[in-house]
JSON list of C-alpha atoms in Angstrom, two decimals:
[
{"chain": "U", "resi": 1, "resn": "MET", "atom": "CA", "xyz": [-15.17, -29.18, -9.23]},
{"chain": "U", "resi": 2, "resn": "GLY", "atom": "CA", "xyz": [-12.75, -31.46, -8.46]},
{"chain": "U", "resi": 3, "resn": "SER", "atom": "CA", "xyz": [-9.09, -30.69, -9.33]},
{"chain": "U", "resi": 4, "resn": "GLU", "atom": "CA", "xyz": [-10.24, -26.81, -9.94]},
{"chain": "U", "resi": 5, "resn": "MET", "atom": "CA", "xyz": [-11.52, -26.36, -6.42]},
{"chain": "U", "resi": 6, "resn": "CYS", "atom": "CA", "xyz": [-8.54, -27.71, -4.85]},
{"chain": "U", "resi": 7, "resn": "ILE", "atom": "CA", "xyz": [-6.37, -25.43, -6.66]},
{"chain": "U", "resi": 8, "resn": "ARG", "atom": "CA", "xyz": [-8.09, -22.36, -6.16]},
{"chain": "U", "resi": 9, "resn": "ASP", "atom": "CA", "xyz": [-8.31, -23.44, -2.58]},
{"chain": "U", "resi": 10, "resn": "SER", "atom": "CA", "xyz": [-4.82, -24.41, -2.14]},
{"chain": "U", "resi": 11, "resn": "SER", "atom": "CA", "xyz": [-2.87, -21.75, 0.01]},
{"chain": "U", "resi": 12, "resn": "GLU", "atom": "CA", "xyz": [0.16, -23.40, -0.72]},
{"chain": "U", "resi": 13, "resn": "ALA", "atom": "CA", "xyz": [-0.42, -23.50, -4.29]},
{"chain": "U", "resi": 14, "resn": "TRP", "atom": "CA", "xyz": [-0.86, -19.67, -4.49]},
{"chain": "U", "resi": 15, "resn": "ASN", "atom": "CA", "xyz": [1.80, -19.30, -2.05]},
{"chain": "U", "resi": 16, "resn": "LYS", "atom": "CA", "xyz": [4.25, -21.10, -4.39]},
{"chain": "U", "resi": 17, "resn": "ARG", "atom": "CA", "xyz": [2.99, -19.33, -7.50]},
{"chain": "U", "resi": 18, "resn": "GLY", "atom": "CA", "xyz": [3.89, -15.85, -5.27]},
{"chain": "U", "resi": 19, "resn": "ASP", "atom": "CA", "xyz": [7.25, -17.25, -4.75]},
{"chain": "U", "resi": 20, "resn": "ALA", "atom": "CA", "xyz": [7.73, -17.59, -8.76]},
{"chain": "U", "resi": 21, "resn": "TRP", "atom": "CA", "xyz": [6.49, -14.30, -9.43]},
{"chain": "U", "resi": 22, "resn": "LEU", "atom": "CA", "xyz": [8.59, -13.12, -6.43]},
{"chain": "U", "resi": 23, "resn": "ASN", "atom": "CA", "xyz": [11.69, -14.66, -8.29]},
{"chain": "U", "resi": 24, "resn": "MET", "atom": "CA", "xyz": [11.07, -13.46, -11.57]},
{"chain": "U", "resi": 25, "resn": "GLY", "atom": "CA", "xyz": [10.65, -10.09, -10.17]},
{"chain": "U", "resi": 26, "resn": "ASP", "atom": "CA", "xyz": [7.07, -9.17, -10.39]},
{"chain": "U", "resi": 27, "resn": "ILE", "atom": "CA", "xyz": [6.73, -8.36, -6.69]},
{"chain": "U", "resi": 28, "resn": "ASP", "atom": "CA", "xyz": [3.06, -6.74, -7.33]},
{"chain": "U", "resi": 29, "resn": "ARG", "atom": "CA", "xyz": [2.24, -10.01, -8.66]},
{"chain": "U", "resi": 30, "resn": "ALA", "atom": "CA", "xyz": [3.82, -11.84, -6.06]},
{"chain": "U", "resi": 31, "resn": "LEU", "atom": "CA", "xyz": [1.90, -9.80, -3.20]},
{"chain": "U", "resi": 32, "resn": "ALA", "atom": "CA", "xyz": [-1.29, -10.53, -4.93]},
{"chain": "U", "resi": 33, "resn": "ASP", "atom": "CA", "xyz": [-0.99, -14.25, -4.80]},
{"chain": "U", "resi": 34, "resn": "TYR", "atom": "CA", "xyz": [0.51, -13.91, -1.25]},
{"chain": "U", "resi": 35, "resn": "GLU", "atom": "CA", "xyz": [-2.73, -12.27, -0.41]},
{"chain": "U", "resi": 36, "resn": "VAL", "atom": "CA", "xyz": [-4.96, -14.77, -1.88]},
{"chain": "U", "resi": 37, "resn": "ALA", "atom": "CA", "xyz": [-3.21, -17.40, 0.19]},
{"chain": "U", "resi": 38, "resn": "LEU", "atom": "CA", "xyz": [-4.04, -15.47, 3.20]},
{"chain": "U", "resi": 39, "resn": "GLN", "atom": "CA", "xyz": [-7.49, -15.26, 2.39]},
{"chain": "U", "resi": 40, "resn": "VAL", "atom": "CA", "xyz": [-7.51, -19.30, 1.69]},
{"chain": "U", "resi": 41, "resn": "ASN", "atom": "CA", "xyz": [-5.39, -19.87, 4.94]},
{"chain": "U", "resi": 42, "resn": "PRO", "atom": "CA", "xyz": [-5.11, -17.18, 7.23]},
{"chain": "U", "resi": 43, "resn": "TYR", "atom": "CA", "xyz": [-2.78, -19.10, 9.52]},
{"chain": "U", "resi": 44, "resn": "HIS", "atom": "CA", "xyz": [-0.17, -19.33, 6.74]},
{"chain": "U", "resi": 45, "resn": "TYR", "atom": "CA", "xyz": [2.51, -17.72, 8.86]},
{"chain": "U", "resi": 46, "resn": "GLY", "atom": "CA", "xyz": [5.47, -18.47, 5.78]},
{"chain": "U", "resi": 47, "resn": "VAL", "atom": "CA", "xyz": [3.31, -16.38, 3.62]},
{"chain": "U", "resi": 48, "resn": "MET", "atom": "CA", "xyz": [3.26, -13.59, 5.93]},
{"chain": "U", "resi": 49, "resn": "GLN", "atom": "CA", "xyz": [6.82, -13.74, 6.37]},
{"chain": "U", "resi": 50, "resn": "SER", "atom": "CA", "xyz": [7.18, -13.32, 2.69]},
{"chain": "U", "resi": 51, "resn": "CYS", "atom": "CA", "xyz": [5.07, -10.23, 2.47]},
{"chain": "U", "resi": 52, "resn": "ALA", "atom": "CA", "xyz": [7.17, -8.82, 5.40]},
{"chain": "U", "resi": 53, "resn": "SER", "atom": "CA", "xyz": [10.16, -9.15, 3.37]},
{"chain": "U", "resi": 54, "resn": "ILE", "atom": "CA", "xyz": [8.61, -7.29, 0.62]},
{"chain": "U", "resi": 55, "resn": "TRP", "atom": "CA", "xyz": [7.31, -4.23, 2.78]},
{"chain": "U", "resi": 56, "resn": "MET", "atom": "CA", "xyz": [10.48, -4.03, 4.43]},
{"chain": "U", "resi": 57, "resn": "GLU", "atom": "CA", "xyz": [12.48, -4.07, 1.09]},
{"chain": "U", "resi": 58, "resn": "ARG", "atom": "CA", "xyz": [9.64, -1.33, 0.06]},
{"chain": "U", "resi": 59, "resn": "SER", "atom": "CA", "xyz": [10.73, 0.58, 3.18]},
{"chain": "U", "resi": 60, "resn": "ASN", "atom": "CA", "xyz": [7.20, 0.24, 4.53]},
{"chain": "U", "resi": 61, "resn": "ALA", "atom": "CA", "xyz": [7.77, -0.45, 7.87]},
{"chain": "U", "resi": 62, "resn": "ARG", "atom": "CA", "xyz": [4.12, -0.41, 9.03]},
{"chain": "U", "resi": 63, "resn": "ASN", "atom": "CA", "xyz": [2.89, -3.33, 6.61]},
{"chain": "U", "resi": 64, "resn": "ALA", "atom": "CA", "xyz": [6.19, -5.28, 7.62]},
{"chain": "U", "resi": 65, "resn": "TYR", "atom": "CA", "xyz": [5.29, -5.04, 11.25]},
{"chain": "U", "resi": 66, "resn": "ASN", "atom": "CA", "xyz": [1.55, -6.11, 10.82]},
{"chain": "U", "resi": 67, "resn": "TYR", "atom": "CA", "xyz": [2.60, -9.15, 8.74]},
{"chain": "U", "resi": 68, "resn": "LEU", "atom": "CA", "xyz": [5.58, -10.31, 11.46]},
{"chain": "U", "resi": 69, "resn": "SER", "atom": "CA", "xyz": [3.08, -9.24, 14.24]},
{"chain": "U", "resi": 70, "resn": "ARG", "atom": "CA", "xyz": [0.25, -11.73, 12.95]},
{"chain": "U", "resi": 71, "resn": "ALA", "atom": "CA", "xyz": [2.88, -14.66, 11.71]},
{"chain": "U", "resi": 72, "resn": "ILE", "atom": "CA", "xyz": [4.71, -14.56, 15.60]},
{"chain": "U", "resi": 73, "resn": "ALA", "atom": "CA", "xyz": [1.11, -14.41, 17.24]},
{"chain": "U", "resi": 74, "resn": "ILE", "atom": "CA", "xyz": [0.35, -17.77, 15.17]},
{"chain": "U", "resi": 75, "resn": "ASN", "atom": "CA", "xyz": [3.49, -19.18, 15.94]},
{"chain": "U", "resi": 76, "resn": "PRO", "atom": "CA", "xyz": [5.40, -18.20, 18.62]},
{"chain": "U", "resi": 77, "resn": "ASN", "atom": "CA", "xyz": [8.35, -20.18, 17.88]},
{"chain": "U", "resi": 78, "resn": "LEU", "atom": "CA", "xyz": [9.23, -17.77, 15.39]},
{"chain": "U", "resi": 79, "resn": "ASP", "atom": "CA", "xyz": [11.16, -16.12, 18.24]},
{"chain": "U", "resi": 80, "resn": "TYR", "atom": "CA", "xyz": [13.75, -15.42, 15.90]},
{"chain": "U", "resi": 81, "resn": "LEU", "atom": "CA", "xyz": [11.71, -12.36, 14.21]},
{"chain": "U", "resi": 82, "resn": "ILE", "atom": "CA", "xyz": [11.38, -10.96, 17.53]},
{"chain": "U", "resi": 83, "resn": "PRO", "atom": "CA", "xyz": [14.41, -8.61, 16.81]},
{"chain": "U", "resi": 84, "resn": "VAL", "atom": "CA", "xyz": [13.01, -7.67, 13.57]},
{"chain": "U", "resi": 85, "resn": "ILE", "atom": "CA", "xyz": [10.03, -6.49, 14.96]},
{"chain": "U", "resi": 86, "resn": "VAL", "atom": "CA", "xyz": [11.76, -4.78, 17.65]},
{"chain": "U", "resi": 87, "resn": "ASP", "atom": "CA", "xyz": [13.84, -2.57, 14.86]},
{"chain": "U", "resi": 88, "resn": "LEU", "atom": "CA", "xyz": [10.32, -2.27, 13.18]},
{"chain": "U", "resi": 89, "resn": "GLU", "atom": "CA", "xyz": [8.53, -0.70, 16.37]},
{"chain": "U", "resi": 90, "resn": "ALA", "atom": "CA", "xyz": [11.43, 1.74, 17.02]},
{"chain": "U", "resi": 91, "resn": "ARG", "atom": "CA", "xyz": [11.17, 2.65, 13.31]},
{"chain": "U", "resi": 92, "resn": "LEU", "atom": "CA", "xyz": [7.28, 3.35, 13.54]},
{"chain": "U", "resi": 93, "resn": "GLU", "atom": "CA", "xyz": [7.96, 4.86, 16.86]},
{"chain": "U", "resi": 94, "resn": "ASN", "atom": "CA", "xyz": [10.42, 7.12, 15.42]},
{"chain": "U", "resi": 95, "resn": "ASP", "atom": "CA", "xyz": [8.29, 8.01, 12.13]},
{"chain": "U", "resi": 96, "resn": "SER", "atom": "CA", "xyz": [5.64, 9.25, 14.68]},
{"chain": "U", "resi": 97, "resn": "ILE", "atom": "CA", "xyz": [7.65, 11.96, 16.26]}
]
């Protein structure tokens, strides 16, 4: 149970592995590892930002908005994200017209 449990329960380990997949261009594996990181630590706003970046690159404003909204709700000091969130809100509003 020792080290195996620590690795499985470490959100930062999953985050770093997600970063490695992302750097190798395997975005789907990166997202999968980021999701595990968020299951282990649902307050890991850095992982939320990574997921949002991926979804913005994939032109999925809804998912990007959801991740960034969660991140800023957890850490209000991420106020530099506000313009990005406002832009995503505008895109979502325009998509619904």
